[in-house]
Coordinates of C-alpha atoms and ligand atoms in Angstrom, one line a residue:
M1 CA -111.6 -25.5 127.9
C2 CA -114.0 -22.7 129.0
G3 CA -114.4 -22.2 132.7
I4 CA -117.2 -20.6 134.7
V5 CA -117.2 -19.2 138.3
G6 CA -120.0 -17.4 140.1
F7 CA -120.6 -16.0 143.6
V8 CA -123.4 -14.6 145.6
G9 CA -122.9 -13.7 149.2
K10 CA -122.3 -10.9 151.7
K11 CA -118.6 -10.3 150.8
P12 CA -117.1 -8.4 147.8
A13 CA -117.4 -10.8 144.8
A14 CA -114.6 -9.7 142.5
G15 CA -111.6 -11.0 144.4
L16 CA -113.3 -14.4 144.9
L17 CA -114.1 -14.6 141.2
L18 CA -110.6 -13.7 140.2
D19 CA -109.2 -16.4 142.5
G20 CA -111.6 -18.9 141.1
L21 CA -110.6 -18.1 137.5
E22 CA -107.0 -18.5 138.4
K23 CA -107.8 -22.0 139.6
L24 CA -109.4 -22.7 136.3
E25 CA -106.5 -21.4 134.2
Y26 CA -105.2 -25.0 133.9
R27 CA -108.1 -25.9 131.6
G28 CA -106.7 -23.7 128.9
Y29 CA -108.1 -20.3 127.7
D30 CA -107.4 -17.4 125.4
S31 CA -109.5 -14.6 127.0
A32 CA -111.3 -14.0 130.3
G33 CA -113.8 -11.6 131.9
I34 CA -115.9 -10.9 135.0
C35 CA -119.0 -9.1 135.8
V36 CA -119.9 -7.8 139.3
G37 CA -123.4 -6.7 140.1
S38 CA -124.8 -4.3 142.7
N39 CA -127.7 -1.9 143.2
N40 CA -125.8 0.4 140.9
G41 CA -125.8 -2.0 138.0
F42 CA -123.0 -4.1 136.4
Q43 CA -119.3 -3.5 136.1
I44 CA -117.6 -5.7 133.5
E45 CA -113.9 -6.2 132.8
K46 CA -112.4 -8.4 130.1
T47 CA -108.9 -9.3 128.8
T48 CA -107.4 -11.2 126.0
E49 CA -104.4 -11.9 128.2
R50 CA -103.9 -13.8 131.4
I51 CA -106.1 -13.5 134.6
Q52 CA -103.3 -11.6 136.1
T53 CA -104.1 -8.8 133.7
L54 CA -107.6 -8.7 135.1
K55 CA -106.2 -8.6 138.6
N56 CA -104.0 -5.8 137.7
S57 CA -106.6 -3.6 135.9
T58 CA -109.1 -4.1 138.8
H59 CA -106.5 -3.7 141.6
N60 CA -107.2 -7.4 142.6
G61 CA -110.9 -6.8 142.1
E62 CA -111.1 -3.9 144.6
Y63 CA -112.4 -1.5 141.8
L64 CA -115.4 -3.7 141.2
V65 CA -118.0 -3.2 143.9
G66 CA -120.7 -5.8 144.6
S67 CA -121.4 -9.1 146.2
V68 CA -122.7 -11.0 143.3
G69 CA -120.7 -11.9 140.2
I70 CA -119.8 -14.2 137.4
G71 CA -116.5 -14.9 135.6
H72 CA -115.3 -16.8 132.6
T73 CA -112.2 -18.2 130.9
R74 CA -112.8 -18.6 127.1
W75 CA -111.4 -21.2 124.8
A76 CA -112.5 -19.9 121.4
T77 CA -114.8 -22.0 119.2
H78 CA -117.1 -19.4 117.5
G79 CA -115.1 -16.2 116.8
A80 CA -111.4 -15.5 117.4
P81 CA -110.1 -14.7 120.8
S82 CA -110.9 -10.9 121.2
Y83 CA -112.2 -8.5 123.7
Y84 CA -115.7 -8.5 122.1
N85 CA -115.9 -12.2 121.9
A86 CA -114.8 -12.7 125.6
H87 CA -117.5 -13.3 128.1
P88 CA -119.6 -12.0 129.9
H89 CA -122.1 -11.0 127.2
T90 CA -125.0 -8.7 127.7
D91 CA -128.2 -7.7 125.9
M92 CA -128.6 -4.3 124.3
D93 CA -129.9 -2.7 127.4
G94 CA -127.3 -4.3 129.6
R95 CA -129.9 -5.9 131.8
F96 CA -128.5 -9.4 131.6
A97 CA -124.9 -10.6 131.9
V98 CA -124.1 -14.2 130.8
V99 CA -121.2 -16.5 130.8
H100 CA -121.4 -19.8 128.9
N101 CA -119.6 -23.0 128.4
G102 CA -120.5 -25.3 125.5
I103 CA -121.9 -24.7 122.0
I104 CA -125.3 -23.4 121.1
E105 CA -126.0 -25.4 117.9
N106 CA -129.0 -23.4 116.7
Y107 CA -127.5 -20.0 117.3
L108 CA -127.5 -19.0 113.6
S109 CA -131.3 -19.3 113.3
L110 CA -131.8 -17.7 116.7
A111 CA -129.5 -14.8 115.7
K112 CA -131.5 -14.4 112.5
E113 CA -134.8 -14.3 114.4
L114 CA -133.4 -11.8 116.9
K115 CA -131.9 -9.5 114.1
R116 CA -135.2 -9.4 112.4
E117 CA -136.6 -8.2 115.6
G118 CA -134.1 -5.3 115.7
V119 CA -131.3 -6.8 117.9
T120 CA -127.8 -5.7 117.1
F121 CA -125.0 -8.2 117.9
V122 CA -121.5 -7.1 119.0
S123 CA -119.7 -10.4 119.0
E124 CA -119.2 -13.4 116.6
T125 CA -120.0 -15.9 119.4
D126 CA -122.8 -18.4 119.6
T127 CA -123.3 -17.3 123.2
E128 CA -124.6 -13.7 122.5
V129 CA -128.0 -15.0 121.5
I130 CA -128.6 -15.9 125.2
P131 CA -128.6 -12.4 126.8
H132 CA -130.7 -11.2 123.8
L133 CA -133.2 -14.1 124.3
L134 CA -133.4 -13.3 128.1
A135 CA -134.2 -9.7 127.3
K136 CA -136.9 -10.9 124.9
Y137 CA -138.5 -13.1 127.4
Y138 CA -138.2 -10.8 130.4
H139 CA -141.3 -9.3 131.8
G140 CA -140.1 -8.7 135.3
D141 CA -139.5 -12.4 136.3
F142 CA -135.8 -13.4 136.1
L143 CA -136.4 -17.1 136.5
E144 CA -139.2 -17.2 133.9
A145 CA -137.0 -15.5 131.5
V146 CA -134.3 -18.1 132.0
Q147 CA -136.7 -21.0 131.7
K148 CA -138.1 -19.6 128.4
T149 CA -134.6 -18.9 127.1
V150 CA -133.2 -22.3 127.8
A151 CA -136.3 -23.9 126.2
R152 CA -135.1 -22.3 122.9
L153 CA -131.5 -23.6 123.1
E154 CA -130.1 -26.6 121.3
G155 CA -126.6 -28.0 122.0
S156 CA -124.6 -27.9 125.2
Y157 CA -124.4 -25.3 127.8
A158 CA -123.5 -24.4 131.4
L159 CA -124.7 -20.9 132.1
A160 CA -124.3 -18.4 134.9
I161 CA -126.6 -15.4 134.6
L162 CA -127.0 -12.0 136.4
C163 CA -130.0 -9.7 136.0
R164 CA -129.5 -6.0 136.8
D165 CA -133.0 -5.8 138.3
D166 CA -132.3 -8.6 140.8
P167 CA -128.9 -7.8 142.2
D168 CA -129.1 -10.3 145.0
T169 CA -129.6 -13.3 142.7
L170 CA -127.4 -15.6 140.6
I171 CA -129.0 -18.1 138.3
A172 CA -127.1 -21.1 136.9
T173 CA -128.3 -23.9 134.5
R174 CA -126.6 -26.7 132.6
R175 CA -127.1 -29.2 129.8
F176 CA -124.3 -31.6 128.7
S177 CA -121.7 -29.2 130.2
P178 CA -120.4 -29.4 133.8
L179 CA -121.5 -27.1 136.5
I180 CA -121.2 -27.5 140.2
L181 CA -122.8 -25.6 143.0
G182 CA -120.9 -24.9 146.2
V183 CA -123.1 -24.2 149.2
S184 CA -122.4 -22.6 152.6
S185 CA -124.5 -20.8 155.2
D186 CA -123.7 -17.2 154.0
A187 CA -122.7 -17.6 150.3
N188 CA -123.3 -19.8 147.3
Y189 CA -120.8 -20.5 144.5
I190 CA -120.8 -22.1 141.1
A191 CA -117.9 -23.4 139.1
S192 CA -117.1 -25.6 136.2
D193 CA -115.0 -27.7 138.4
V194 CA -114.4 -28.2 142.1
T195 CA -110.9 -26.7 142.1
A196 CA -112.4 -23.3 141.8
L197 CA -114.5 -23.4 144.9
V198 CA -112.9 -25.9 147.3
N199 CA -111.1 -23.1 148.9
H200 CA -114.4 -21.7 150.1
T201 CA -116.6 -24.7 150.7
K202 CA -116.4 -28.4 150.5
D203 CA -120.1 -29.0 150.3
V204 CA -121.1 -29.3 146.6
L205 CA -124.1 -30.2 144.6
Y206 CA -123.7 -31.8 141.2
M207 CA -126.4 -30.2 139.0
E208 CA -128.3 -32.6 136.6
D209 CA -128.9 -31.8 132.9
G210 CA -131.7 -29.3 132.6
D211 CA -131.5 -28.1 136.3
I212 CA -131.8 -24.4 136.9
A213 CA -130.4 -23.2 140.3
V214 CA -131.6 -19.9 141.8
M215 CA -129.1 -18.7 144.4
T216 CA -129.0 -15.8 146.9
A217 CA -126.5 -15.3 149.7
D218 CA -128.4 -17.6 152.1
S219 CA -130.5 -19.8 149.9
H220 CA -130.4 -22.0 146.9
T221 CA -133.3 -23.7 145.1
V222 CA -132.9 -26.1 142.2
Y223 CA -135.6 -26.7 139.6
D224 CA -135.5 -29.8 137.4
K225 CA -136.1 -29.8 133.7
L226 CA -139.9 -29.9 134.2
G227 CA -139.6 -26.7 136.4
Q228 CA -140.3 -28.5 139.6
P229 CA -138.2 -27.7 142.8
V230 CA -136.0 -30.7 143.6
E231 CA -133.5 -31.7 146.3
R232 CA -130.2 -32.6 144.9
P233 CA -127.8 -34.3 147.4
I234 CA -125.0 -32.4 148.8
S235 CA -121.6 -34.2 148.7
R236 CA -118.5 -33.5 150.6
V237 CA -115.2 -33.0 148.7
T238 CA -112.6 -35.2 150.2
W239 CA -109.5 -33.3 149.2
D240 CA -108.5 -29.7 150.1
I241 CA -106.9 -26.9 148.1
A242 CA -103.3 -28.1 148.8
A243 CA -104.0 -30.9 146.5
A244 CA -104.6 -28.5 143.6
E245 CA -101.6 -26.4 144.3
K246 CA -97.9 -26.9 143.3
G247 CA -96.7 -27.7 146.8
G248 CA -93.1 -26.6 146.2
Y249 CA -92.8 -28.1 142.7
D250 CA -92.0 -25.8 139.7
H251 CA -94.8 -27.4 137.7
F252 CA -98.0 -29.4 138.4
M253 CA -96.8 -32.0 136.0
M254 CA -93.7 -32.9 138.1
K255 CA -95.8 -32.8 141.3
E256 CA -98.3 -35.2 139.7
I257 CA -95.6 -37.5 138.4
N258 CA -94.4 -37.8 142.0
E259 CA -97.8 -38.4 143.3
Q260 CA -98.3 -41.6 141.3
P261 CA -97.3 -44.1 144.0
K262 CA -99.8 -42.5 146.4
A263 CA -102.5 -42.1 143.8
I264 CA -102.2 -45.8 142.7
E265 CA -102.2 -47.0 146.3
Q266 CA -105.4 -44.9 147.0
T267 CA -107.0 -46.4 143.9
I268 CA -106.3 -50.0 144.6
E269 CA -106.0 -50.5 148.3
C270 CA -109.6 -49.6 149.2
R271 CA -110.8 -52.3 146.8
I272 CA -108.7 -55.1 148.1
K273 CA -110.3 -57.2 151.0
E274 CA -108.2 -60.0 152.3
R275 CA -106.5 -61.2 149.1
H276 CA -109.4 -60.4 146.7
V277 CA -110.6 -57.5 144.7
E278 CA -114.1 -56.3 145.8
F279 CA -116.0 -53.6 143.9
D280 CA -118.8 -52.6 146.4
E281 CA -119.6 -49.7 144.3
I282 CA -120.9 -51.4 141.1
A283 CA -123.9 -53.4 140.2
L284 CA -121.9 -55.6 137.7
D285 CA -121.7 -59.1 139.0
R286 CA -120.8 -62.6 137.8
K287 CA -124.3 -63.1 136.3
K288 CA -124.0 -60.0 134.2
L289 CA -120.4 -60.7 133.2
E290 CA -121.4 -64.1 131.9
Q291 CA -123.8 -62.5 129.5
F292 CA -121.0 -60.5 127.7
N293 CA -119.4 -61.9 124.6
K294 CA -117.1 -58.9 124.0
I295 CA -115.7 -55.8 125.6
Q296 CA -115.1 -52.5 124.0
I297 CA -112.9 -49.9 125.7
V298 CA -113.5 -46.4 124.5
A299 CA -111.6 -43.2 125.3
C300 CA -109.6 -40.3 123.9
G301 CA -105.8 -39.5 124.0
S302 CA -104.0 -41.0 127.0
A303 CA -107.2 -42.5 128.3
Y304 CA -107.3 -44.4 125.1
H305 CA -103.7 -45.5 125.5
A306 CA -104.7 -46.8 129.0
G307 CA -107.5 -48.6 127.3
V308 CA -105.0 -50.3 124.9
V309 CA -103.1 -51.6 128.0
G310 CA -106.5 -52.8 129.3
K311 CA -107.2 -54.6 126.1
Y312 CA -104.0 -56.7 126.3
V313 CA -104.5 -57.5 130.0
I314 CA -108.2 -58.3 129.9
E315 CA -107.8 -60.5 126.8
E316 CA -105.0 -62.4 128.6
L317 CA -106.9 -62.9 131.8
L318 CA -110.5 -63.3 130.6
R319 CA -109.9 -64.8 127.1
I320 CA -112.7 -62.7 125.7
P321 CA -112.4 -60.4 122.7
V322 CA -111.6 -56.8 123.7
E323 CA -111.4 -53.8 121.3
A324 CA -109.9 -50.5 122.3
D325 CA -111.4 -47.7 120.4
I326 CA -110.9 -44.0 119.9
A327 CA -114.2 -42.3 121.1
S328 CA -114.4 -39.9 118.2
E329 CA -114.3 -42.9 115.8
Y330 CA -116.5 -45.1 117.8
R331 CA -119.3 -42.6 118.0
Y332 CA -119.8 -42.3 114.3
R333 CA -119.1 -45.8 113.0
D334 CA -122.3 -47.5 114.0
P335 CA -120.4 -49.8 116.4
L336 CA -121.4 -53.4 116.8
A337 CA -122.6 -53.3 120.4
D338 CA -125.6 -54.8 122.0
E339 CA -126.8 -56.1 125.3
H340 CA -124.1 -58.7 125.2
T341 CA -121.4 -56.0 125.1
L342 CA -119.6 -54.4 128.0
V343 CA -118.4 -51.0 127.1
I344 CA -115.7 -49.6 129.4
I345 CA -115.4 -45.8 129.1
I346 CA -112.2 -44.2 130.3
S347 CA -111.9 -40.5 131.1
Q348 CA -109.9 -38.6 133.8
S349 CA -112.1 -35.4 133.5
G350 CA -115.4 -37.3 132.9
E351 CA -116.4 -34.4 130.6
T352 CA -114.6 -35.2 127.2
A353 CA -117.2 -34.5 124.6
D354 CA -116.4 -37.3 122.2
T355 CA -116.1 -39.8 125.0
L356 CA -119.5 -38.8 126.5
A357 CA -121.1 -39.1 123.1
A358 CA -119.5 -42.6 122.6
L359 CA -121.0 -43.6 125.9
Q360 CA -124.4 -42.4 124.8
E361 CA -124.0 -44.3 121.6
A362 CA -123.1 -47.5 123.4
K363 CA -126.2 -47.0 125.7
R364 CA -128.4 -46.5 122.6
K365 CA -127.2 -49.9 121.3
G366 CA -128.2 -51.5 124.6
A367 CA -124.6 -52.2 125.9
Y368 CA -123.8 -52.2 129.6
T369 CA -121.5 -49.2 130.4
L370 CA -118.9 -49.1 133.0
S371 CA -116.8 -45.9 133.3
I372 CA -113.4 -45.3 134.8
V373 CA -113.4 -41.7 135.8
N374 CA -111.4 -39.4 138.1
V375 CA -113.7 -36.5 138.6
V376 CA -116.5 -37.3 141.0
G377 CA -120.0 -36.4 139.7
S378 CA -118.8 -35.7 136.2
S379 CA -121.1 -36.1 133.2
I380 CA -119.6 -39.5 132.2
A381 CA -119.7 -40.8 135.7
K382 CA -123.3 -39.9 136.0
A383 CA -124.4 -41.2 132.6
S384 CA -122.8 -44.7 133.0
D385 CA -124.5 -47.8 134.4
D386 CA -121.5 -48.2 136.8
V387 CA -118.6 -46.1 137.7
L388 CA -115.2 -46.9 139.2
Y389 CA -113.4 -43.8 140.4
T390 CA -109.6 -43.5 140.2
W391 CA -108.8 -41.8 143.4
A392 CA -105.9 -39.8 141.9
G393 CA -107.0 -36.4 143.3
P394 CA -107.3 -33.3 141.1
E395 CA -105.0 -33.4 138.1
I396 CA -104.1 -29.9 136.9
A397 CA -101.3 -30.4 134.3
V398 CA -102.7 -30.7 130.8
A399 CA -100.4 -33.7 130.2
T400 CA -101.9 -36.5 132.3
T401 CA -99.6 -38.7 134.4
K402 CA -101.4 -39.9 137.5
G403 CA -104.7 -39.9 135.7
Y404 CA -103.3 -42.3 133.2
S405 CA -101.5 -44.6 135.6
T406 CA -104.5 -44.9 138.0
Q407 CA -106.7 -45.7 135.0
I408 CA -104.4 -48.6 134.2
A409 CA -104.3 -49.6 137.9
L410 CA -108.1 -49.8 137.9
L411 CA -108.1 -51.9 134.6
Y412 CA -105.8 -54.3 136.4
L413 CA -108.1 -54.6 139.3
F414 CA -111.0 -55.0 137.0
A415 CA -109.2 -57.8 135.0
I416 CA -108.3 -59.6 138.2
W417 CA -111.7 -59.4 139.7
A418 CA -113.5 -60.4 136.5
A419 CA -111.2 -63.3 135.9
R420 CA -112.0 -64.6 139.4
Q421 CA -115.7 -64.1 138.9
L422 CA -115.6 -66.0 135.6
G423 CA -113.0 -68.6 136.7
T424 CA -110.9 -67.8 133.6
A425 CA -107.6 -67.8 135.5
D426 CA -106.1 -69.8 138.2
R427 CA -106.9 -68.5 141.7
H428 CA -103.4 -68.9 142.9
E429 CA -102.1 -67.0 139.9
L430 CA -104.7 -64.2 140.6
H431 CA -103.5 -63.9 144.2
Q432 CA -99.9 -63.6 143.1
L433 CA -100.9 -61.0 140.5
L434 CA -102.7 -58.9 143.1
A435 CA -99.8 -59.2 145.6
E436 CA -97.4 -58.0 142.9
L437 CA -99.7 -55.1 141.9
R438 CA -99.5 -53.9 145.5
T439 CA -95.7 -53.7 145.2
I440 CA -95.9 -51.3 142.2
P441 CA -96.1 -48.0 144.1
E442 CA -92.8 -48.8 145.9
K443 CA -91.2 -49.7 142.6
I444 CA -92.3 -46.5 141.0
D445 CA -90.7 -44.6 144.0
R446 CA -87.4 -46.3 143.0
I447 CA -87.7 -45.0 139.5
L448 CA -88.6 -41.5 140.7
D449 CA -85.3 -41.6 142.7
Q450 CA -83.5 -41.8 139.3
A451 CA -85.0 -38.7 137.9
D452 CA -81.6 -37.0 137.6
T453 CA -80.4 -39.7 135.2
L454 CA -83.4 -39.1 133.0
K455 CA -82.7 -35.4 133.2
E456 CA -79.2 -35.9 131.8
M457 CA -80.6 -38.1 129.1
A458 CA -83.1 -35.3 128.2
K459 CA -80.4 -32.7 128.1
R460 CA -78.5 -34.7 125.5
L461 CA -81.7 -35.0 123.3
T462 CA -83.2 -31.5 123.3
R463 CA -82.0 -30.8 119.7
T464 CA -83.7 -34.0 118.3
D465 CA -86.4 -33.0 115.9
S466 CA -88.0 -36.4 115.4
L467 CA -87.8 -39.7 117.0
F468 CA -89.3 -43.1 117.4
F469 CA -90.7 -45.3 120.2
I470 CA -90.9 -49.0 119.4
G471 CA -92.4 -51.9 121.3
R472 CA -94.4 -55.0 121.2
N473 CA -97.7 -56.0 123.0
L474 CA -97.9 -54.0 126.3
D475 CA -94.5 -52.2 125.4
Y476 CA -96.3 -50.9 122.3
A477 CA -99.2 -49.6 124.4
V478 CA -96.7 -47.7 126.5
A479 CA -94.8 -46.5 123.4
M480 CA -98.0 -44.7 122.3
E481 CA -98.3 -42.8 125.6
A482 CA -94.5 -42.0 125.7
S483 CA -94.8 -40.6 122.3
L484 CA -97.8 -38.5 123.1
K485 CA -96.3 -37.2 126.3
L486 CA -93.2 -35.9 124.4
K487 CA -95.3 -34.4 121.6
E488 CA -97.8 -32.5 123.7
I489 CA -95.4 -30.8 126.0
S490 CA -92.1 -30.4 124.1
Y491 CA -93.6 -30.1 120.5
I492 CA -91.1 -32.6 119.2
H493 CA -92.4 -34.9 116.6
S494 CA -92.2 -38.6 117.5
E495 CA -94.0 -41.7 116.4
A496 CA -94.9 -44.9 118.3
Y497 CA -94.5 -48.0 116.3
A498 CA -95.3 -51.6 116.8
A499 CA -91.8 -52.9 116.5
G500 CA -92.6 -55.7 114.0
E501 CA -94.4 -53.2 111.7
L502 CA -91.4 -51.0 111.1
K503 CA -90.0 -53.1 108.2
H504 CA -93.3 -52.6 106.3
G505 CA -92.5 -49.0 105.4
T506 CA -91.4 -46.8 108.2
I507 CA -87.9 -48.2 108.6
S508 CA -87.1 -46.0 105.5
L509 CA -87.0 -43.1 108.0
I510 CA -84.3 -44.7 110.1
E511 CA -80.9 -43.1 109.2
K512 CA -77.7 -42.3 111.0
G513 CA -78.4 -40.6 114.4
R514 CA -82.1 -41.1 114.4
V515 CA -83.1 -41.6 118.0
V516 CA -85.1 -44.7 118.7
F517 CA -86.4 -45.5 122.1
A518 CA -86.8 -49.4 122.4
L519 CA -89.4 -50.5 125.1
S520 CA -88.5 -54.0 126.1
G521 CA -90.0 -54.6 129.5
Y522 CA -92.5 -57.2 128.2
E523 CA -90.2 -60.1 128.7
K524 CA -92.2 -62.7 126.7
L525 CA -91.2 -60.8 123.5
A526 CA -87.8 -59.3 124.7
D527 CA -85.9 -61.5 122.2
K528 CA -88.2 -60.3 119.3
L529 CA -87.6 -56.7 120.3
L530 CA -83.9 -57.4 120.4
S531 CA -84.0 -58.3 116.7
N532 CA -85.8 -54.9 116.1
I533 CA -83.1 -53.1 118.0
K534 CA -80.5 -54.8 115.8
E535 CA -82.6 -53.9 112.7
V536 CA -82.6 -50.1 113.4
K537 CA -78.9 -50.1 114.8
S538 CA -77.7 -51.5 111.6
R539 CA -79.3 -48.6 109.8
G540 CA -77.5 -46.0 111.9
A541 CA -80.1 -45.4 114.7
T542 CA -79.1 -44.4 118.2
V543 CA -81.0 -46.8 120.4
I544 CA -82.0 -46.1 124.0
T545 CA -83.7 -49.1 125.6
V546 CA -86.0 -49.2 128.6
T547 CA -86.3 -52.6 130.1
Q548 CA -86.5 -54.7 133.3
E549 CA -83.4 -55.0 135.5
G550 CA -81.3 -58.0 134.3
N551 CA -81.9 -57.7 130.6
M552 CA -78.2 -57.8 129.7
L553 CA -78.7 -58.6 126.0
A554 CA -80.4 -55.3 125.4
A555 CA -77.8 -53.5 127.2
K556 CA -75.1 -54.9 124.8
E557 CA -77.0 -53.8 121.7
S558 CA -78.2 -50.3 122.8
D559 CA -76.4 -47.0 123.0
D560 CA -77.9 -46.3 126.3
I561 CA -80.2 -48.2 128.7
F562 CA -82.6 -47.3 131.6
Y563 CA -83.7 -50.2 133.9
I564 CA -87.0 -50.4 135.7
P565 CA -87.4 -52.7 138.6
R566 CA -88.5 -56.3 137.9
T567 CA -92.1 -57.1 137.9
H568 CA -94.6 -59.4 136.2
S569 CA -94.9 -58.7 132.5
L570 CA -98.5 -57.6 132.8
F571 CA -97.6 -54.8 135.1
V572 CA -94.7 -53.4 133.1
P573 CA -96.7 -50.4 131.8
L574 CA -97.1 -48.9 135.2
L575 CA -93.4 -48.8 135.7
E576 CA -92.2 -48.3 132.1
V577 CA -94.2 -45.2 131.6
I578 CA -92.6 -43.3 134.5
P579 CA -89.1 -42.7 132.8
F580 CA -90.8 -41.4 129.7
Q581 CA -93.0 -38.9 131.7
I582 CA -89.9 -37.6 133.4
Y583 CA -87.9 -37.6 130.2
A584 CA -90.7 -35.6 128.4
Y585 CA -90.9 -33.1 131.3
Y586 CA -87.2 -32.4 131.1
V587 CA -87.0 -32.1 127.3
A588 CA -89.8 -29.6 127.5
L589 CA -88.1 -27.8 130.4
F590 CA -84.8 -27.5 128.5
N591 CA -86.7 -26.3 125.4
G592 CA -88.4 -23.5 127.3
C593 CA -91.9 -24.9 126.8
D594 CA -95.0 -24.0 128.9
I595 CA -95.1 -27.4 130.6
D596 CA -98.4 -27.3 132.4
K597 CA -100.3 -25.4 129.7
P598 CA -98.9 -26.5 126.3
R599 CA -99.9 -24.5 123.3
N600 CA -103.3 -25.2 121.6
L601 CA -104.3 -27.8 124.3
A602 CA -107.0 -27.8 126.9
K603 CA -107.2 -30.0 130.0
S604 CA -110.7 -31.1 129.4
V605 CA -112.0 -31.2 125.8
T606 CA -115.6 -30.4 126.3
V607 CA -116.4 -29.6 122.7
E608 CA -116.2 -32.0 119.7
Ligands
LIG1 C1 -103.1 -36.4 127.8 O1 -101.9 -36.0 128.3 C2 -104.0 -35.5 127.2 N1 -104.2 -34.3 128.0 C3 -105.3 -36.0 126.5 O2 -104.8 -36.9 125.5 C4 -106.4 -36.6 127.5 O3 -105.9 -37.8 128.0 C5 -107.6 -36.8 126.6 O4 -108.0 -35.6 126.2 C6 -108.7 -37.5 127.4 O5 -109.1 -36.7 128.5 P1 -110.0 -37.4 129.6 O6 -109.3 -38.5 130.2 O7 -110.3 -36.2 130.5 O8 -111.3 -37.9 128.9

C-alpha cells in the first residue's frame, strides 16, 4: 500500500527520491508525487501514472532543485486516484508539504473545524487536514507545530513533513504505520521499508509509535511520545540491494520461487544445534509451554494458509488443540483467549493491519504472543512477546512464495522444538523429522528443475475459466494456497475444497471437462483421495494429480500427474506447493497478466 520516502543531505534530493519510490512500487499504488525543498521554496510534481512518468516529466529529477525532499506512492482509500488526491499535500500558504500513510480516523471533525476557521480544501483525502493543522499551530517553530498537530490526530499515520521556512530540515513521525530512518554521516533518509534506502545506507533505526524524528544532513534527533529526546538503537541491514532486484529473472515472483531452497535453509539451519532445535531468541520455554491449554494461529491470506499447515502439524506432534483463524475475523469475535493461550501470529510484512489488530486483541485478553515475521523491526514483530524471523530476505512480488514456505518451515521447527520440550513425541522420531526437514531444500531444487513440464501444463490450461483443488488434511491446506496463488495472479476463478466435502453440494459443479487438481501427497489419506478422484472422474472431470513419487494408483486414475520427491507426510506441503506456484506463474504469463503487481492488490495491507 502507500509508500513514503524522504531525504535530507548535501546532494540533489529528487533523483534519490524517485529511485526510492521505484523500489516501493511493488507495494501497489495508483498515483505518486514528490516535493523538493530549497531556499527558493517547494517544487511539487505528481502523477496518476507510474513513477516513470514522474521521472520523464522531471528529467530524472534534474528539474527539481534542492537537497531535501519527500515522496509518496498512494493507494487510494479516501478519494479516488487523482492528481489532487495524490500526495504531497500542502496548506493554503504552501508552507508545509506532507506525505502520509495510514488513515486519520477523525479527519471529518478536524476538517469541519478547519473549514469553520476559513480553510479551503482541495482534495478529498483524510491527509489534507494535516498540513492545515500544521499551519494553524505554526508560530515559527517547526517541531512544535508537528507536536501539536499529531496530538490532534486519531488513527494511524507515518508522516514525512517539510517546512518552507526551514529548508534544511525533514521531520518524520509515526503511529501504527511503519517508518524507518536510514542514517549516514552526510545524509539522512526515511522510508516505509528498507528496500527504498538500503542502496544508500545499511544503518537503520526503527521508529517507535509516537516518535518524532528531526533530521538535517548531518544530524538526527528522535523524540519519544512524551517529547523527550531518546536514543533508538541503530541496526545493520544484513542484505544488500541485489536481494531486492530481479537478478536476471523476468519477474520477482519467479526469482523468489527459485530462492526457496536457500530461504528455507537460512531459516532453519541457524536454529539447529547438534540434532536439536534451539530458539535462542525467544523467552518462551518449557515452563511457559506447560501453562498453555490451547494454541491459536492468526494471520491473513497465504500466511493464514501457512497457519492451517501449522495447525495440523502442531496438533499431531503436541496433541494440544490448535485453531487457525483469519485475523479479520479473530479481531472482532471476542476470541476465547487468556493467559493459558499461546497465540501465534504470522505475517511476512509484519504490517498487515488486521493481523496487527488481532495481535493486540490477543494481548488484551492476556494471551502469550509469538510472531513469525519476515520483516525485521516491523510493527507486529515489535508488538509481540516473542518473535521468530523467517530469514527469507526481501519479498517483492505481491504473490508470496518464499514468505509462505519459510513460515511453514518455522512452524515445523516450532512444533519439533515444543514437542521435545513437552515430551509429547518420541525423541528418536523428532530427530528423524529434523533430519528429513533438512533435506527439503534439495528436494525443492529437484522440483524447480521440472519447471518446463509445469510450463507445458499451464499452456494447456490457459483457457480454463474455473477449476478446483481438492485434498485432505495437509493436502487441503496446500490446496487453499494453490487456489489463492492462481486467483491472485491469473484472475482465474478456482476453489479449494476438502475432498470429502465435495459430495455435500459442490460436486454439482463438476461436469465434463472441469479441471480438478487432486493433491495426494499426504499418504495416510491417499486411498481416500483416490476415491474422490474416481468420484469426480466419473462425472467428467479432467483430473491432474500431484502426489509423491511411487503413487501408481493415482497415476492410473488421473489424466495427468506430477510427482514430488518422497518425504515424510508432515513435510509434504513444502514440496507440494512448489508446482502450483510455478503453474500459477505460467498461467498468468500466458494470459498476459501483470505477475508481480496483480490488479487491485497491494503487497502489504496496512489498512483494514
Ligand atoms: C499472498 O500471495 C498475498 N499477497 C496475501 O494473501 C498475503 O499473504 C496476506 O496479505 C498477508 O500478508 P502478510 O504475510 O504480510 O501479513
